[in-house]
Short mmCIF file of C-alpha atoms in Angstrom, two decimals:
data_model
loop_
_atom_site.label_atom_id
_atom_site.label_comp_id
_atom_site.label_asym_id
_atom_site.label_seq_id
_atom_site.Cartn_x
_atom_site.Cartn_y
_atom_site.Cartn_z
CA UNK A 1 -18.13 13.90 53.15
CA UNK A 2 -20.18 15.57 50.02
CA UNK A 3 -18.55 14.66 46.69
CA UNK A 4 -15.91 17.91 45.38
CA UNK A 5 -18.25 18.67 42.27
CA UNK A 6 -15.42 18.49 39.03
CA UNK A 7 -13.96 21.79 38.46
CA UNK A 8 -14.77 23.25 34.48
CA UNK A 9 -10.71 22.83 33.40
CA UNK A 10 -10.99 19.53 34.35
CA UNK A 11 -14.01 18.20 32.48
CA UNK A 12 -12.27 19.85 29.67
CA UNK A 13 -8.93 18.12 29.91
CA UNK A 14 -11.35 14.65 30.59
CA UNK A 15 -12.91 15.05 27.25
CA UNK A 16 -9.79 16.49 25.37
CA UNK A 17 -8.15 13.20 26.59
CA UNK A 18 -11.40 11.33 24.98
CA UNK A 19 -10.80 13.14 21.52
CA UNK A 20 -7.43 12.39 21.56
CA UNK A 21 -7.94 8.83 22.41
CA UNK A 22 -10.42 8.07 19.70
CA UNK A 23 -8.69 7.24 16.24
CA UNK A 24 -11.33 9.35 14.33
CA UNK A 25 -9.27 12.46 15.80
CA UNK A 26 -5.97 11.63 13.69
CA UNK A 27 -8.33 12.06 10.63
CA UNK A 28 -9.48 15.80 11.71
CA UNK A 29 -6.16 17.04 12.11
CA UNK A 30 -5.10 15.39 9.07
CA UNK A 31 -7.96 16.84 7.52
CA UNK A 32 -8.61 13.42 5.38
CA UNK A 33 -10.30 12.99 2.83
CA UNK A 34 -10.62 9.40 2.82
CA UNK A 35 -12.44 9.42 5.95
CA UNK A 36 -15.42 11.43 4.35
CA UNK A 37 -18.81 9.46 4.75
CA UNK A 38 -17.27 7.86 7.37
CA UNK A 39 -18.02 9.52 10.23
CA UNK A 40 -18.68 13.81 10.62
CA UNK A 41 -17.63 16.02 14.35
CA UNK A 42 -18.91 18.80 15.26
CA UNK A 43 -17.74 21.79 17.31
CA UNK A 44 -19.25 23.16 20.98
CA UNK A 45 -18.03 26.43 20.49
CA UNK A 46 -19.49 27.21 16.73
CA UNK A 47 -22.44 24.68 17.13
CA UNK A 48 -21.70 23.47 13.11
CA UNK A 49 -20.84 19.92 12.23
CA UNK A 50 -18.00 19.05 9.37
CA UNK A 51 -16.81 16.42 7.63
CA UNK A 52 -13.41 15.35 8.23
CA UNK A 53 -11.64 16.82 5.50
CA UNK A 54 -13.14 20.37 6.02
CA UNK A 55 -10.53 22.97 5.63
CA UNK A 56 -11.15 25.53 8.51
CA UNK A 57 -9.07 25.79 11.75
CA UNK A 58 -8.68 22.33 14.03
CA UNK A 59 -10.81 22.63 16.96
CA UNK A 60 -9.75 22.23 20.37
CA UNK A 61 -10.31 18.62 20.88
CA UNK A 62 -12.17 19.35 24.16
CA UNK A 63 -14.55 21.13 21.82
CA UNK A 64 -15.39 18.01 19.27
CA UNK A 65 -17.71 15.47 19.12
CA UNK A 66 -17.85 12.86 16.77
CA UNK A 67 -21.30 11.41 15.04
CA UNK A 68 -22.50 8.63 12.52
CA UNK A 69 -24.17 10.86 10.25
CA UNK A 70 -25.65 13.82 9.62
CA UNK A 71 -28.66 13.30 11.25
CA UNK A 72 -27.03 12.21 13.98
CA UNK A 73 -25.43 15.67 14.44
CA UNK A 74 -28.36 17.74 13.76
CA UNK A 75 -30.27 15.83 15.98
CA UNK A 76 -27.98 16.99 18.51
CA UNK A 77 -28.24 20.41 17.38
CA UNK A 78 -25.90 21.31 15.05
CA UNK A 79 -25.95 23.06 11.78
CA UNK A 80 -24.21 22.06 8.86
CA UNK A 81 -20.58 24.13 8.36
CA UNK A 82 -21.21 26.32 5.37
CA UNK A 83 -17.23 25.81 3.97
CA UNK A 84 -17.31 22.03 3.94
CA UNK A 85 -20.96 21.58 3.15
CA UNK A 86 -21.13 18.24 4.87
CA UNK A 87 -24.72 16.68 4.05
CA UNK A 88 -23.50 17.29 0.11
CA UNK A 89 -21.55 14.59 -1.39
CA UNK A 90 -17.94 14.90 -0.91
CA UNK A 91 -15.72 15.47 -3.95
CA UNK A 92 -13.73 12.08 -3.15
CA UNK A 93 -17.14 10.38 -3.82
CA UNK A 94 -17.94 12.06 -7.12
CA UNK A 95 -14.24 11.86 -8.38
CA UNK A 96 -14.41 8.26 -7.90
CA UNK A 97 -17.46 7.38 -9.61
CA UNK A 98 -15.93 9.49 -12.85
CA UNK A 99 -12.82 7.71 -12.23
CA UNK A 100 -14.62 4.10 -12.22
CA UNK A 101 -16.52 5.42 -15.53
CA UNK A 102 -13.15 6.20 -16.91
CA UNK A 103 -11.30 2.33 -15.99
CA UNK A 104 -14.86 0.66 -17.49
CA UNK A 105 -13.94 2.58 -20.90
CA UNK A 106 -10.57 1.82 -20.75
CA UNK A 107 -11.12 -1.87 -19.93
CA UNK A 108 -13.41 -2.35 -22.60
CA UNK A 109 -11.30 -0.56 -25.08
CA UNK A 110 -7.94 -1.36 -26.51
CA UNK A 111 -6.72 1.57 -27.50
CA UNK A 112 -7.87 5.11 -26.17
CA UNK A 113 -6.21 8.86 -25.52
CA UNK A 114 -6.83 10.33 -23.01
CA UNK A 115 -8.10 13.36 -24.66
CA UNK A 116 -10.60 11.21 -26.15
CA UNK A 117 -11.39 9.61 -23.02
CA UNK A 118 -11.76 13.17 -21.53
CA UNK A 119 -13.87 13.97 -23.72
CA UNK A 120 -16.57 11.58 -23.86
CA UNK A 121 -16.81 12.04 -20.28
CA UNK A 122 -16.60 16.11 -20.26
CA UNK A 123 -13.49 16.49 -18.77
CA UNK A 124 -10.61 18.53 -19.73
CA UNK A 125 -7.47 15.52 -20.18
CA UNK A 126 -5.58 17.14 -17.35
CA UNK A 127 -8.42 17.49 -15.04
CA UNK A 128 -9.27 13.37 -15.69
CA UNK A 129 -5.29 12.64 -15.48
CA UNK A 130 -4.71 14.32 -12.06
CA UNK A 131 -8.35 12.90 -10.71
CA UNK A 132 -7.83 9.58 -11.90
CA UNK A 133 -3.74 9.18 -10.28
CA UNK A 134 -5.35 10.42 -6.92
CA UNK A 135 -8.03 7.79 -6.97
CA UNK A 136 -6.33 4.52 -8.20
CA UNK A 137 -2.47 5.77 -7.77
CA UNK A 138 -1.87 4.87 -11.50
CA UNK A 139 -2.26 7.68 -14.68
CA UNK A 140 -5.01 6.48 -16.94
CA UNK A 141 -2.11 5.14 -19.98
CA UNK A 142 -0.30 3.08 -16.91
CA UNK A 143 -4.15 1.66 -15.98
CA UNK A 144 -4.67 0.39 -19.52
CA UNK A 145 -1.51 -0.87 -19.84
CA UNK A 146 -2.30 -3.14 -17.01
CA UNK A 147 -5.22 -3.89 -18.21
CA UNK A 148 -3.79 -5.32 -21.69
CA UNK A 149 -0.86 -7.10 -19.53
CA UNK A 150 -4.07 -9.13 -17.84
CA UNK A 151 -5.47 -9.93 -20.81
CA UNK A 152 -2.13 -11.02 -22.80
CA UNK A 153 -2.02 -13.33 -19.24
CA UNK A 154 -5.41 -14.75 -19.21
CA UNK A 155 -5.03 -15.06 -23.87
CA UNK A 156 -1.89 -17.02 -23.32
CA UNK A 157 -3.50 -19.86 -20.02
CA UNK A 158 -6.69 -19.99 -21.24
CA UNK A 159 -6.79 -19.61 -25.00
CA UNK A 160 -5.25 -21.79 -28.13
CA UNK A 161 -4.08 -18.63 -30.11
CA UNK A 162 -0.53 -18.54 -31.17
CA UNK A 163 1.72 -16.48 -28.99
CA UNK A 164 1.50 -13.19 -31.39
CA UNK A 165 -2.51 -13.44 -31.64
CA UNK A 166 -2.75 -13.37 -27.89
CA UNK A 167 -0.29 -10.69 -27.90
CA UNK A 168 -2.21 -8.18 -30.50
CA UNK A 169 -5.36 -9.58 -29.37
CA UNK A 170 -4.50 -8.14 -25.97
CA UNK A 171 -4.28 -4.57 -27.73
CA UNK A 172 -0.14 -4.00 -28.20
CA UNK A 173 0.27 -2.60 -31.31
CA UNK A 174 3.90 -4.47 -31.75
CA UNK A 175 4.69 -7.91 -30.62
CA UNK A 176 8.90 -6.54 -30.13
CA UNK A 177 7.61 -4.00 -27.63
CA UNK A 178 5.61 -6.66 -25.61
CA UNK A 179 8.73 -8.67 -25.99
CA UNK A 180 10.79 -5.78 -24.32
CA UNK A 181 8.71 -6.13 -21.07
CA UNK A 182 7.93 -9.78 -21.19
CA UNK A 183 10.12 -10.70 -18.45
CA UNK A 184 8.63 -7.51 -16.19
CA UNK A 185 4.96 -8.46 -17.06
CA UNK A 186 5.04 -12.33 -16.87
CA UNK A 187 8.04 -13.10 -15.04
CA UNK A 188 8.93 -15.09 -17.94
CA UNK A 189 8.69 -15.58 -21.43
CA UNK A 190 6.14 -15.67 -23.14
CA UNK A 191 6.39 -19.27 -24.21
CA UNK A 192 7.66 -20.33 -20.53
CA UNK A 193 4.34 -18.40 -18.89
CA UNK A 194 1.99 -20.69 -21.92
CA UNK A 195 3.49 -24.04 -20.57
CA UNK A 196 2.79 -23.33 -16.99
CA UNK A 197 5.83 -21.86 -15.38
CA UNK A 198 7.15 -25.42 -15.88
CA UNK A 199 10.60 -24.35 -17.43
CA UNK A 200 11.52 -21.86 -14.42
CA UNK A 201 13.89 -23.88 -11.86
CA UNK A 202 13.42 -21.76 -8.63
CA UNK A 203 15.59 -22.33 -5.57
CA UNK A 204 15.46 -22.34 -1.84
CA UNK A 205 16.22 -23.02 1.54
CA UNK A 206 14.83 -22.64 5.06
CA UNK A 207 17.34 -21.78 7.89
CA UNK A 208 16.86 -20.44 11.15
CA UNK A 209 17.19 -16.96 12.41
CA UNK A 210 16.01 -14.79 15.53
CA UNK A 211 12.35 -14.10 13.96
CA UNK A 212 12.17 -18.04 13.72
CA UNK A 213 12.20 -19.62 10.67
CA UNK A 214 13.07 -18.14 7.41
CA UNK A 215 12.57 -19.25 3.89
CA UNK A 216 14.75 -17.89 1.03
CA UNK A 217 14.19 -18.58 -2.46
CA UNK A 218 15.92 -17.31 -5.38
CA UNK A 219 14.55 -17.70 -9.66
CA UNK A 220 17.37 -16.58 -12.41
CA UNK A 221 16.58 -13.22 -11.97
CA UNK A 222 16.98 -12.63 -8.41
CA UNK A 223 16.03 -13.20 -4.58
CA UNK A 224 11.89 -13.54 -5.11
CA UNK A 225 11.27 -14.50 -2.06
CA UNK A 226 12.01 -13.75 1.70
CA UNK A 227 9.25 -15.23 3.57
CA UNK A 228 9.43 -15.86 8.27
CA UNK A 229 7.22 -17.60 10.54
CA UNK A 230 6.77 -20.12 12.89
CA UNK A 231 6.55 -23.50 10.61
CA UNK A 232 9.24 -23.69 8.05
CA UNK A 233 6.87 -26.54 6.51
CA UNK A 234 4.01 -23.81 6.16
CA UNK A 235 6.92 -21.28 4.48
CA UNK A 236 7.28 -23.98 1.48
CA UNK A 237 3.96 -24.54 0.83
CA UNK A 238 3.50 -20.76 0.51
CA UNK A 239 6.44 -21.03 -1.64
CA UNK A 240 4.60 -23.57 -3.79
CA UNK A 241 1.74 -22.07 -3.69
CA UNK A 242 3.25 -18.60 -5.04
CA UNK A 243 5.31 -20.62 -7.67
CA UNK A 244 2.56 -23.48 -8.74
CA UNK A 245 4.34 -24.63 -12.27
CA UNK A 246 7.92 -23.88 -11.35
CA UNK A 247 10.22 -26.31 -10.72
CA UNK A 248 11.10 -26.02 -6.93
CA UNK A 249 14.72 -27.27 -6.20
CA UNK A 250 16.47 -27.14 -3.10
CA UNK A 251 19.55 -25.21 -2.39
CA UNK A 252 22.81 -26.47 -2.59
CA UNK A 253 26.28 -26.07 -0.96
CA UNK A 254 26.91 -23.16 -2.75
CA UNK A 255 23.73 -21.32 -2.58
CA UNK A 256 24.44 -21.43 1.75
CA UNK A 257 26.16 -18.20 1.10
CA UNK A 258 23.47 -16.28 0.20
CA UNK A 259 21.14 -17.52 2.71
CA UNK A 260 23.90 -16.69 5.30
CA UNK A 261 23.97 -12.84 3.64
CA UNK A 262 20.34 -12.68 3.70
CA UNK A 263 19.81 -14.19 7.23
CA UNK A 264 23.04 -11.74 8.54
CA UNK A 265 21.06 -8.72 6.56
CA UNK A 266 18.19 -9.92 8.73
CA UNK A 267 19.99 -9.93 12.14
CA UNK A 268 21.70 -6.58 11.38
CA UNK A 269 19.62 -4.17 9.01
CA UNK A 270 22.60 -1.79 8.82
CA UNK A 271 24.86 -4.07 6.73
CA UNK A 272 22.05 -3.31 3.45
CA UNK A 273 21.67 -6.22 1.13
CA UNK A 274 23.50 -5.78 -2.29
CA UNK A 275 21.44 -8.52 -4.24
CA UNK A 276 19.55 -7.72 -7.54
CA UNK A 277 15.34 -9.15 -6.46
CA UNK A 278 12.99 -10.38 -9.00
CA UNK A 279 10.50 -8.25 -7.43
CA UNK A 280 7.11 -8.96 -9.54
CA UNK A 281 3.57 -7.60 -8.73
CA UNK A 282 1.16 -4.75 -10.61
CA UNK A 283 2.45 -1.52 -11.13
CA UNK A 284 0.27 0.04 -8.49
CA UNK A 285 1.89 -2.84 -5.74
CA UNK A 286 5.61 -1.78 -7.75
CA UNK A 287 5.33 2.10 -6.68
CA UNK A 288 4.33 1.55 -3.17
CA UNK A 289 7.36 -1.39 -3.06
CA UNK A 290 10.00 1.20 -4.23
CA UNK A 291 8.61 4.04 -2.33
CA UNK A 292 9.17 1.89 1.00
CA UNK A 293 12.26 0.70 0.30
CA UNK A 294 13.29 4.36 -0.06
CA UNK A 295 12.69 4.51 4.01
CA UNK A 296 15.68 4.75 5.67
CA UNK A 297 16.39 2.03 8.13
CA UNK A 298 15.45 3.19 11.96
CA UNK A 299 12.92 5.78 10.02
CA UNK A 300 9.23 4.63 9.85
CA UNK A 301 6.59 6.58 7.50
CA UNK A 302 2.35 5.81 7.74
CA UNK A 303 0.25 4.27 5.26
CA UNK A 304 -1.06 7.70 4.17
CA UNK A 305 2.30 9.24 3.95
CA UNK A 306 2.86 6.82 1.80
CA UNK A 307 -0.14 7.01 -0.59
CA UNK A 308 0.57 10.68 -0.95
CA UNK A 309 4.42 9.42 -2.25
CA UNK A 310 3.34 7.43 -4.82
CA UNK A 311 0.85 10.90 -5.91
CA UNK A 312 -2.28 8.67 -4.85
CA UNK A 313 -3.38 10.70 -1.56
CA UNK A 314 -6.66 8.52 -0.52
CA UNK A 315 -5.26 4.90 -1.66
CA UNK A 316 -4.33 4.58 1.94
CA UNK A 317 -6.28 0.70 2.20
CA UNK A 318 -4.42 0.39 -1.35
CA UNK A 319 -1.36 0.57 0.01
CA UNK A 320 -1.82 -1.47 3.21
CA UNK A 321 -3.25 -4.49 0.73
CA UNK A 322 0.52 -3.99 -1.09
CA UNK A 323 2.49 -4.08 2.13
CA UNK A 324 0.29 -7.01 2.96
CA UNK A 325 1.26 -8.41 -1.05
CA UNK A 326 5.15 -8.47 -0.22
CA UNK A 327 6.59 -11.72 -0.74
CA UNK A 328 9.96 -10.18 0.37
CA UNK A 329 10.11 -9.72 4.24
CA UNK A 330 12.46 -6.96 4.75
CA UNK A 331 14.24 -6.35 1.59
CA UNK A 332 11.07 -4.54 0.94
CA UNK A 333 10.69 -2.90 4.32
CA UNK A 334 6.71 -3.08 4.67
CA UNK A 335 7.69 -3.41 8.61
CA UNK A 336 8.67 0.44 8.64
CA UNK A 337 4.98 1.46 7.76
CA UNK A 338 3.04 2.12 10.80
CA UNK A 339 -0.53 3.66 11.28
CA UNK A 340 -1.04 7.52 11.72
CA UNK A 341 -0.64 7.93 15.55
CA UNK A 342 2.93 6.12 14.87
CA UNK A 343 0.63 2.78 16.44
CA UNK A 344 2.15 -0.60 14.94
CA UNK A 345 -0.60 -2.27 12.58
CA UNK A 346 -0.80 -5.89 11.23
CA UNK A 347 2.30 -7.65 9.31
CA UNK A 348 2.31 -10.18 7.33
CA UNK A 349 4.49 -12.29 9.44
CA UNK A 350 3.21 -11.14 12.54
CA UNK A 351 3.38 -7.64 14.60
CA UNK A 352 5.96 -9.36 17.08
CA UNK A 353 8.37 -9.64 14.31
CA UNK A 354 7.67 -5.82 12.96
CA UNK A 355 8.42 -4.54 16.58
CA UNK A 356 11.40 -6.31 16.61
CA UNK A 357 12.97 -5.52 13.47
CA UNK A 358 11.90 -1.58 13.86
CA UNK A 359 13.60 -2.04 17.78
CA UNK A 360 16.80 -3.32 15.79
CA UNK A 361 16.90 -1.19 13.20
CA UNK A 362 16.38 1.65 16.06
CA UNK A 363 19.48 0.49 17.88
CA UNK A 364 21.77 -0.17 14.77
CA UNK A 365 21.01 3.54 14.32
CA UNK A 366 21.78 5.19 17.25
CA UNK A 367 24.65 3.08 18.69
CA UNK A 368 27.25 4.14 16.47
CA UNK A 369 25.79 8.23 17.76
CA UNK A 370 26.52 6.45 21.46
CA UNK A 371 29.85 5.46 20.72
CA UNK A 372 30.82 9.22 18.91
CA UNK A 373 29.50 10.40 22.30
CA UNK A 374 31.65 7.94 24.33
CA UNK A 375 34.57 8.93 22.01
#
């Protein structure tokens, strides 16, 4: 029998089904930026090509095909789109080399405005402010400040200076206001973080729970770390490795009752976990920390929902290097971010462990809904 040839509607739903499959479509219909010199589609049915932030009207996805550049599409026959102008470069691009202008100043300087920073790069101060938080997720006064916080680090390991030089010759203009935020920036004090860490008595224990094994380890300030896997020897010498100069003591009688809250919080999401953390990273890994842990629990957001919570819209891998940062497993909920399509993406301690905790979380959600119903 001679082959039914394939009627039109169906090649059409066959390559709509292709679009759809391929992750480079998520990008068009979120119209992202980020993905700009990464790959350009063009359109059947208006025969112009676009990069994937270009603002007119989504295309059918049975119309779209995706390319590798620009030649690539013209080569196939299609025009440039006169709205998103896609052989120019992309304003992402050009932001970002004025922003990396901008940190080169500021990390070479101690002490800058930003209306004097604007204007040796001619830039009105609130044009450089808002281009600068997109890019790096941080305002150009929290990226110095950073910057002098690494340098008071590196003054106080690696030089001999007193504890006040290193201090002013890190650029704070008062040793009392470094003093207020010693604890935030170090960890410690000042004198402690000099001598190694040596002087900070952390403790911990491993236990067993239904992700396998589970480390917990609490300093004086709070829990500062929460780490699962497979080996509980492998979970200590992360431990060590994250606390080199601390003294490492394990848990006693008494500190089994916060391991059993913690593992119990583990088990059961719902019952929330009332302990202060010594949560301690940069300030860019700090805003993406609190912004997941304001996630509700059986709620899941993506990386680039996330970036544009924090006001930094195309620090999407930014973010996904925090999540991946988190020395906290699930006081810190980095297992509630998933990729664009809603797709589970890699986890620290493994994507078994994320599915499980988001399936748990799920159910501790909607079974007390069941019982109302029941009721």
């Amino acid at each position: 029998m001679p082959t039914r040839p394939v009627s039109r509607a169906a090649q059409a739903a066959q390559q709509a089904a292709i679009t759809q499959a391929d992750p480079r479509w998520a990008a068009v219909q979120a119209r992202s930026a980020a993905a700009d010199g990464s790959f350009w589609y063009s359109v059947q049915t208006t025969g112009v090509y676009c990069r994937p932030s270009c603002a007119a009207r989504t295309p059918r996805p049975e119309n779209v095909r995706f390319h590798v550049s620009c030649a690539q599409a013209e080569a196939a026959g299609f025009r440039p789109c006169q709205r998103c102008k896609p052989q120019q470069s992309s304003a992402t691009a050009h932001h970002a080399a004025q922003v990396t202008q901008a940190c080169r100043i500021l990390e070479a300087e101690d002490s800058v405005t930003l209306d004097a920073l604007a204007a040796r790069m001619g830039l009105s101060g609130s044009h450089l402010h808002r281009i600068f938080k997109q890019v790096t997720g941080l305002t150009p006064k929290a990226y110095a400040a950073a910057q002098r916080e690494q340098r008071v680090r590196s003054a106080l390991t690696q030089s001999g200076d007193s504890v006040t030089d290193a201090i002013y010759g890190a650029g704070y203009q008062s040793s009392s206001r470094f003093y207020e935020r010693s604890t935030q920036v170090l960890g410690m004090t000042p004198s402690r973080y000099r001598a190694g860490g040596t002087a900070q008595q952390i403790r911990f224990a491993v236990a067993q729970c239904s992700l396998g094994a589970i480390l917990i380890a609490h300093s004086g300030q709070g829990l500062c770390a929460i780490l699962l896997g497979d080996d509980p020897d492998a979970l200590v010498r992360d431990l060590q490795d994250r606390f080199a100069q601390a003294e490492l003591v394990g848990g006693d009688a008494g500190f089994e009752s916060l391991v059993a809250r913690v593992v119990a919080f583990v088990e059961a999401p719902g019952l929330g976990l009332d302990l202060p953390l010594d949560v301690q990273g940069t300030a860019f890994q700090q805003r993406v920390w609190q912004a997941l842990r304001a996630i509700p629990a059986g709620q899941t957001a993506s990386y680039a929902e996330i970036a544009a919570r924090i006001g930094a819209p195309t620090a999407m891998r930014a973010v996904a290097q925090a999540c991946g940062a988190n020395a906290l497993a699930v006081a810190i909920p980095c297992h509630r971010v998933v990729r664009s399509d809603g797709a589970l993406s890699g986890y620290r301690w493994g994507v078994e462990r994320k599915r499980a905790l988001l399936a748990r979380e799920s159910n501790a959600v909607h079974q007390p809904v069941a019982r109302e119903k029941a009721a």
